[in-house]
Amino acid sequence: MKPSLIRIILIAAVLGTTIFAAYFGWRAFFVSNASKALVPDLPAGGIFPAEPGGGAENSEERNSAQEISSEGKVQLERISNAPASDFWINLLTDEVFYLTEDGRVFKVNEKEDTEISRQTLGPLNSATPSRSGESMLVSFGGRENPRWAIFDAASGAWHPLPSGIRAAAWGRNSDEIFAVVTQNGTRPLVRMDLSKTPLSSQTILRDLNLEEVALAFRESPDALVISEPPSARIASRTWLLDLSPKTPTLATLFPPAYRFTVAVSNGGTLYLASGEQFRILDAETKENAFLLPFHTLSGKCATELTSDGDFAWCFVPRSSLAEVAAAEDYRRRKTFSVDTLYALDIYNDELLKVFESGVDDVPAIDAEKPRYGRGGVYFINRYDNLVYRLRLNADSD
């Protein structure tokens, strides 16, 4: 078995600390003046009201970086020119794309981003990249009557999906999606084959009979996690639809819980958050796959599927997560957190603090929608809605 990434980072960290201590003295952080201008220095330790304004387009140079010598070298880079509602990484080409609030699509370039689609589709509801990152499954136009489409990064074209879709998720590959649709007063769950022209649909459940749900696909064995949206007033329910038998079976995955969220990694690991609890569970046994010394939100973890299993990068608010998870104001973007990034080698039981924001001259980061790409962790910083990258082992370039 190859050494895990955490072991490599730990070795680099020890060597880096020794060299810096012997020859240059201790200097915990370096941040350029340009970096300070991008994200304001904010008080540490707690969530606090949002500042008015923010999120405006920023055309300053994006070559600022910070170097963390105490835990190995990491560079923080702003990579988007404009605020993003979501983004994705084409893992085949390493290209990064992002969506603006009105649906325009940009490709990240070193100096000036390229607008590859000027079509505006209305406010963005959700966006999910395919596993390879070649396509993006997107919902626009409000939650009452959403419109769904797929953006193909190679052609730069939108491909609209049939009307009536209420929820959707990628299946095993970019030719397959699962969707809850409105049909003659019912809401069947269907499997759509996008490789066919016109696309074909197979009914999985005749009527899901749920007002609003989110879908997430899990492999080995194939299954769908079906969850209701988190709420502070109504307990959310979560089910597992086993697709492996000839007749799919639906069973309760977790009992009803308030403010409950669930995310599914590429390898099938479950990330759960509810109230003061945050857990990483093995999808098969439903037992803890990793004992955690912190609490975060399920949407603050990026996952990487390695030969050794699932690997995770979790942004963790330094403030009380009971406060963050419970705060409706946080979901409404009226309050923010100040995050620390941890690396988790789940099945080798290793944990490392990689990066800490909001201390000394390091700008505050409240990360959302983190995604792992080759050589780094990408995310949107809620303070300015720009896309950033934390390059790992930057000294090895």
Coordinates of C-alpha atoms in Angstrom, one line a residue:
M1 CA 0.0 0.0 0.0
K2 CA 1.3 3.4 -0.9
P3 CA 2.0 5.9 1.8
S4 CA -1.0 8.1 2.4
L5 CA -1.0 11.8 1.5
I6 CA -1.1 12.7 5.2
R7 CA 2.1 10.8 5.9
I8 CA 3.8 12.7 3.0
I9 CA 2.5 16.0 4.4
L10 CA 3.7 15.2 7.9
I11 CA 7.2 14.3 6.7
A12 CA 7.3 17.6 4.7
A13 CA 6.0 19.5 7.7
V14 CA 8.7 18.1 10.0
L15 CA 11.5 18.9 7.5
G16 CA 10.1 22.3 6.7
T17 CA 9.8 23.3 10.3
T18 CA 13.4 22.2 11.1
I19 CA 14.9 24.1 8.2
F20 CA 13.0 27.2 8.9
A21 CA 13.8 27.1 12.6
A22 CA 17.5 26.6 12.0
Y23 CA 18.1 29.1 9.3
F24 CA 15.4 31.7 9.0
G25 CA 13.8 31.7 12.5
W26 CA 10.1 31.2 13.0
R27 CA 7.7 33.0 10.8
A28 CA 4.3 31.5 11.0
F29 CA 2.5 33.2 8.1
F30 CA 3.2 35.4 5.1
V31 CA 0.5 37.2 3.3
S32 CA 1.0 39.8 0.6
N33 CA -0.7 43.2 0.7
A34 CA -2.7 42.2 -2.4
S35 CA -4.1 39.2 -0.5
K36 CA -5.2 41.5 2.4
A37 CA -7.2 43.5 0.0
L38 CA -9.1 40.5 -1.4
V39 CA -10.5 39.3 1.9
P40 CA -10.8 41.7 4.9
D41 CA -9.1 40.7 8.2
L42 CA -11.9 39.8 10.5
P43 CA -12.1 39.0 14.2
A44 CA -11.4 35.4 15.1
G45 CA -13.6 33.1 17.2
G46 CA -17.2 33.3 16.4
I47 CA -19.8 34.0 13.7
F48 CA -20.8 37.6 13.3
P49 CA -23.1 39.9 11.2
A50 CA -22.3 40.2 7.5
E51 CA -20.8 43.5 6.3
P52 CA -22.9 45.4 3.7
G53 CA -21.8 45.2 0.1
G54 CA -19.1 42.7 -0.9
G55 CA -19.2 40.3 -3.8
A56 CA -18.3 42.9 -6.4
E57 CA -16.1 42.0 -9.3
N58 CA -12.4 42.3 -8.5
S59 CA -9.9 42.6 -11.4
E60 CA -6.7 42.8 -9.2
E61 CA -3.8 40.5 -9.9
R62 CA -4.4 37.0 -8.6
N63 CA -0.8 35.9 -7.9
S64 CA -0.9 36.6 -4.2
A65 CA -0.1 33.6 -2.0
Q66 CA 0.4 32.7 1.6
E67 CA 2.9 30.2 2.9
I68 CA 2.4 28.1 6.0
S69 CA 5.8 26.9 7.2
S70 CA 4.6 25.4 10.4
E71 CA 2.6 22.6 8.7
G72 CA 4.2 22.2 5.3
K73 CA 3.8 24.7 2.5
V74 CA 0.4 25.7 1.3
Q75 CA -0.5 28.5 -1.1
L76 CA -3.8 30.4 -1.0
E77 CA -4.7 31.8 -4.4
R78 CA -7.7 33.6 -5.7
I79 CA -8.5 32.2 -9.1
S80 CA -11.7 33.8 -10.3
N81 CA -12.2 37.3 -11.6
A82 CA -15.9 37.5 -10.7
P83 CA -18.1 36.2 -7.9
A84 CA -19.4 32.6 -8.4
S85 CA -22.5 30.8 -7.4
D86 CA -20.8 27.5 -8.1
F87 CA -17.8 26.0 -9.9
W88 CA -16.3 22.8 -11.0
I89 CA -13.0 21.2 -12.1
N90 CA -12.6 19.2 -15.3
L91 CA -10.4 16.4 -13.8
L92 CA -9.3 15.3 -17.3
T93 CA -7.9 18.7 -18.3
D94 CA -7.5 20.5 -14.9
E95 CA -9.6 23.4 -16.2
V96 CA -11.8 25.3 -13.7
F97 CA -15.2 26.7 -14.7
Y98 CA -17.6 28.8 -12.7
L99 CA -21.2 29.9 -12.9
T100 CA -22.4 33.4 -12.0
E101 CA -25.7 34.0 -10.3
D102 CA -27.5 34.5 -13.6
G103 CA -26.1 31.4 -15.3
R104 CA -23.2 32.8 -17.3
V105 CA -20.2 30.4 -17.5
F106 CA -16.5 31.4 -17.3
K107 CA -13.3 29.4 -17.6
V108 CA -10.5 30.4 -15.3
N109 CA -7.4 31.7 -16.9
E110 CA -4.2 32.9 -15.4
K111 CA -4.9 36.6 -16.0
E112 CA -8.4 37.2 -17.3
D113 CA -11.2 34.6 -17.2
T114 CA -12.9 33.7 -20.5
E115 CA -16.7 33.9 -20.8
I116 CA -17.7 30.7 -22.7
S117 CA -21.4 31.0 -22.3
R118 CA -23.3 34.3 -22.2
Q119 CA -26.7 32.7 -21.9
T120 CA -28.5 33.8 -18.7
L121 CA -31.0 31.3 -17.2
G122 CA -32.1 33.0 -14.1
P123 CA -31.2 32.5 -10.4
L124 CA -29.2 29.4 -9.7
N125 CA -30.8 26.7 -7.4
S126 CA -28.1 24.0 -7.4
A127 CA -25.2 22.7 -9.5
T128 CA -23.5 19.3 -9.4
P129 CA -20.5 18.3 -11.5
S130 CA -20.2 14.9 -13.1
R131 CA -17.5 12.7 -11.7
S132 CA -15.0 13.6 -14.4
G133 CA -16.0 17.2 -14.3
E134 CA -16.8 17.4 -18.0
S135 CA -20.4 18.3 -17.4
M136 CA -22.5 20.2 -14.8
L137 CA -26.1 19.3 -13.8
V138 CA -27.8 22.6 -13.0
S139 CA -31.1 23.8 -11.7
F140 CA -32.3 27.4 -12.3
G141 CA -35.3 29.6 -11.8
G142 CA -36.5 29.1 -8.2
R143 CA -37.5 26.0 -6.3
E144 CA -41.3 26.1 -7.1
N145 CA -40.8 25.5 -10.8
P146 CA -37.2 24.7 -11.5
R147 CA -35.7 24.3 -14.9
W148 CA -32.9 21.7 -15.3
A149 CA -30.1 21.6 -17.9
I150 CA -26.6 20.1 -18.4
F151 CA -23.6 22.2 -19.4
D152 CA -21.0 20.5 -21.5
A153 CA -17.6 22.1 -20.9
A154 CA -16.1 20.6 -24.0
S155 CA -18.6 22.1 -26.4
G156 CA -19.6 25.1 -24.2
A157 CA -23.2 24.3 -24.8
W158 CA -26.3 23.9 -22.6
H159 CA -28.5 20.8 -23.1
P160 CA -32.0 21.4 -21.5
L161 CA -33.7 18.5 -19.7
P162 CA -37.4 17.8 -19.9
S163 CA -39.7 20.0 -17.9
G164 CA -41.3 18.8 -14.7
I165 CA -38.1 17.7 -12.9
R166 CA -38.2 18.4 -9.2
A167 CA -34.9 16.9 -8.1
A168 CA -32.0 15.3 -9.9
A169 CA -28.6 13.7 -9.4
W170 CA -25.9 12.1 -11.5
G171 CA -25.9 8.3 -11.6
R172 CA -22.9 6.1 -12.2
N173 CA -21.6 8.2 -15.1
S174 CA -22.3 11.4 -17.2
D175 CA -24.8 9.4 -19.3
E176 CA -27.1 8.7 -16.5
I177 CA -29.2 10.8 -14.1
F178 CA -31.9 10.0 -11.5
A179 CA -34.8 12.4 -11.2
V180 CA -38.0 13.0 -9.4
V181 CA -40.6 14.3 -11.9
T182 CA -44.1 15.6 -11.8
Q183 CA -46.4 13.4 -13.9
N184 CA -50.2 13.3 -13.8
G185 CA -50.4 14.4 -10.2
T186 CA -47.8 11.9 -9.0
R187 CA -44.0 12.2 -8.5
P188 CA -42.3 9.1 -9.9
L189 CA -38.5 8.5 -9.5
V190 CA -37.0 7.7 -12.9
R191 CA -33.6 6.8 -14.3
M192 CA -32.8 8.8 -17.5
D193 CA -30.4 7.6 -20.2
L194 CA -28.8 10.7 -21.7
S195 CA -26.9 8.7 -24.4
K196 CA -30.2 8.0 -26.2
T197 CA -31.7 10.5 -28.7
P198 CA -34.3 11.3 -27.5
L199 CA -33.3 10.4 -24.0
S200 CA -35.1 7.4 -22.5
S201 CA -36.6 7.0 -19.0
Q202 CA -37.1 4.0 -16.7
T203 CA -39.5 4.3 -13.7
I204 CA -37.9 3.2 -10.5
L205 CA -40.7 4.2 -8.1
R206 CA -44.2 5.0 -9.2
D207 CA -44.8 7.8 -6.7
L208 CA -42.2 9.2 -4.3
N209 CA -44.9 11.4 -2.8
L210 CA -42.6 13.9 -1.2
E211 CA -42.8 17.6 -1.5
E212 CA -39.1 18.5 -1.7
V213 CA -36.0 16.2 -1.6
A214 CA -32.4 16.0 -2.6
L215 CA -30.8 13.0 -4.3
A216 CA -27.3 11.6 -4.1
F217 CA -26.0 8.5 -5.8
R218 CA -23.8 5.9 -4.1
E219 CA -21.9 3.0 -5.8
S220 CA -21.1 -0.5 -4.7
P221 CA -23.8 -1.5 -4.3
D222 CA -25.7 1.1 -6.3
A223 CA -28.1 3.1 -4.2
L224 CA -29.7 6.5 -3.9
V225 CA -29.7 8.6 -0.7
I226 CA -33.0 10.5 -0.6
S227 CA -33.2 13.3 2.0
E228 CA -35.6 16.1 2.9
P229 CA -34.1 19.7 3.2
P230 CA -32.8 20.7 6.6
S231 CA -35.1 22.7 8.8
A232 CA -35.1 24.1 12.4
R233 CA -38.9 23.6 12.6
I234 CA -39.6 20.3 10.9
A235 CA -37.5 17.1 11.4
S236 CA -36.0 16.0 8.1
R237 CA -36.1 12.3 7.0
T238 CA -33.5 10.4 5.1
W239 CA -34.0 7.1 3.1
L240 CA -31.8 4.7 1.2
L241 CA -33.1 3.3 -2.1
D242 CA -31.2 0.1 -2.8
L243 CA -30.9 -0.3 -6.6
S244 CA -28.9 -3.5 -6.6
P245 CA -31.9 -6.0 -6.5
K246 CA -34.3 -6.4 -9.5
T247 CA -37.0 -4.7 -7.5
P248 CA -35.4 -1.6 -5.7
T249 CA -36.1 -1.4 -2.0
L250 CA -36.6 1.8 0.0
A251 CA -35.7 1.8 3.7
T252 CA -35.2 4.5 6.4
L253 CA -31.6 5.4 6.6
F254 CA -31.7 7.8 9.6
P255 CA -34.5 8.7 11.9
P256 CA -36.1 12.2 11.6
A257 CA -33.8 15.0 12.9
Y258 CA -33.8 18.8 13.0
R259 CA -31.2 20.7 10.8
F260 CA -30.1 17.4 9.4
T261 CA -27.8 17.4 6.3
V262 CA -26.2 14.4 4.6
A263 CA -23.5 14.4 1.8
V264 CA -22.2 11.3 0.0
S265 CA -18.5 11.0 -1.1
N266 CA -17.3 9.5 -4.4
G267 CA -16.4 6.4 -2.5
G268 CA -19.8 6.2 -0.7
T269 CA -18.8 7.5 2.7
L270 CA -21.6 9.5 4.4
Y271 CA -21.1 12.9 6.0
L272 CA -23.8 13.8 8.4
A273 CA -24.5 16.9 10.4
S274 CA -27.4 17.5 12.8
G275 CA -27.5 20.1 15.6
E276 CA -24.3 19.6 17.6
Q277 CA -23.3 16.4 15.9
F278 CA -21.1 15.8 12.9
R279 CA -20.2 12.2 11.9
I280 CA -18.4 10.4 9.1
L281 CA -20.1 7.0 8.6
D282 CA -19.3 3.9 6.6
A283 CA -22.1 3.6 4.1
E284 CA -22.5 -0.2 4.6
T285 CA -22.2 -0.6 8.4
K286 CA -23.6 2.9 9.3
E287 CA -20.8 2.9 11.9
N288 CA -18.3 5.7 12.5
A289 CA -15.6 5.5 9.9
F290 CA -13.6 8.2 11.6
L291 CA -13.7 9.5 15.2
L292 CA -13.6 13.3 15.0
P293 CA -12.3 15.9 17.4
F294 CA -14.4 18.7 15.8
H295 CA -17.8 19.5 14.4
T296 CA -18.5 21.0 11.0
L297 CA -21.2 21.0 8.3
S298 CA -21.5 18.2 5.8
G299 CA -21.3 20.8 2.9
K300 CA -17.8 21.9 4.1
C301 CA -16.0 18.7 3.2
A302 CA -14.4 17.9 -0.1
T303 CA -13.7 14.3 -0.9
E304 CA -11.0 12.4 -2.9
L305 CA -11.2 8.8 -3.9
T306 CA -7.7 7.2 -3.6
S307 CA -6.5 3.7 -4.1
D308 CA -6.6 3.3 -0.3
G309 CA -10.2 4.6 0.0
D310 CA -11.8 7.9 0.8
F311 CA -9.8 10.9 1.7
A312 CA -11.5 14.1 3.0
W313 CA -10.6 17.8 3.4
C314 CA -12.9 19.4 5.9
F315 CA -13.2 23.1 6.7
V316 CA -14.1 23.5 10.3
P317 CA -15.5 26.7 11.9
R318 CA -13.5 27.8 15.0
S319 CA -16.7 29.0 16.6
S320 CA -19.2 26.7 18.3
L321 CA -20.7 24.5 15.7
A322 CA -23.8 24.2 17.8
E323 CA -24.2 27.9 17.2
V324 CA -23.3 27.7 13.5
A325 CA -25.4 24.7 12.6
A326 CA -28.4 26.0 14.5
A327 CA -28.3 29.5 13.1
E328 CA -30.8 30.1 10.3
D329 CA -29.0 33.4 9.8
Y330 CA -25.9 31.4 8.7
R331 CA -27.9 29.7 5.9
R332 CA -29.3 33.0 4.9
R333 CA -25.8 34.5 4.7
K334 CA -26.3 37.0 7.5
T335 CA -23.6 35.4 9.6
F336 CA -20.2 33.8 8.7
S337 CA -17.7 31.4 10.2
V338 CA -13.8 31.5 10.3
D339 CA -12.5 28.2 9.2
T340 CA -9.6 25.8 9.7
L341 CA -8.8 23.1 7.1
Y342 CA -8.2 19.6 8.2
A343 CA -7.0 16.6 6.1
L344 CA -8.6 13.2 7.0
D345 CA -7.3 9.9 5.8
I346 CA -10.5 8.1 6.9
Y347 CA -9.6 4.4 6.7
N348 CA -6.0 4.9 8.0
D349 CA -7.2 7.0 10.9
E350 CA -5.0 10.0 10.3
L351 CA -5.8 13.6 10.8
L352 CA -3.7 16.8 10.1
K353 CA -4.4 20.5 10.5
V354 CA -3.4 21.9 7.1
F355 CA -4.4 25.6 7.2
E356 CA -5.9 28.1 9.6
S357 CA -7.6 31.3 8.5
G358 CA -8.4 34.5 10.4
V359 CA -5.2 34.6 12.5
D360 CA -2.4 37.2 12.5
D361 CA -2.3 38.5 8.9
V362 CA -4.1 35.5 7.3
P363 CA -7.4 36.5 5.8
A364 CA -10.6 34.9 7.1
I365 CA -12.2 32.1 5.1
D366 CA -15.7 30.8 5.3
A367 CA -15.5 28.0 2.8
E368 CA -18.5 26.5 0.9
K369 CA -18.7 23.9 -1.9
P370 CA -15.2 22.7 -1.5
R371 CA -13.9 20.4 -4.2
Y372 CA -10.6 18.6 -4.6
G373 CA -8.6 18.9 -7.8
R374 CA -5.2 17.8 -8.7
G375 CA -2.8 19.4 -6.3
G376 CA -5.3 21.4 -4.2
V377 CA -8.6 22.2 -2.6
Y378 CA -10.9 24.6 -4.3
F379 CA -13.7 26.5 -2.7
I380 CA -15.9 29.6 -2.7
N381 CA -15.2 32.0 0.1
R382 CA -18.5 33.3 1.4
Y383 CA -16.9 36.7 2.4
D384 CA -16.5 37.7 -1.3
N385 CA -18.0 34.8 -3.3
L386 CA -14.8 34.4 -5.3
V387 CA -13.2 31.0 -6.1
Y388 CA -10.0 30.2 -4.3
R389 CA -7.5 27.4 -4.3
L390 CA -5.3 26.1 -1.5
R391 CA -2.3 24.5 -3.3
L392 CA -0.9 21.6 -1.3
N393 CA 2.9 20.9 -1.1
A394 CA 3.5 24.1 -3.1
D395 CA 7.2 23.9 -2.4
S396 CA 7.5 20.8 -4.6
D397 CA 6.6 22.6 -7.8

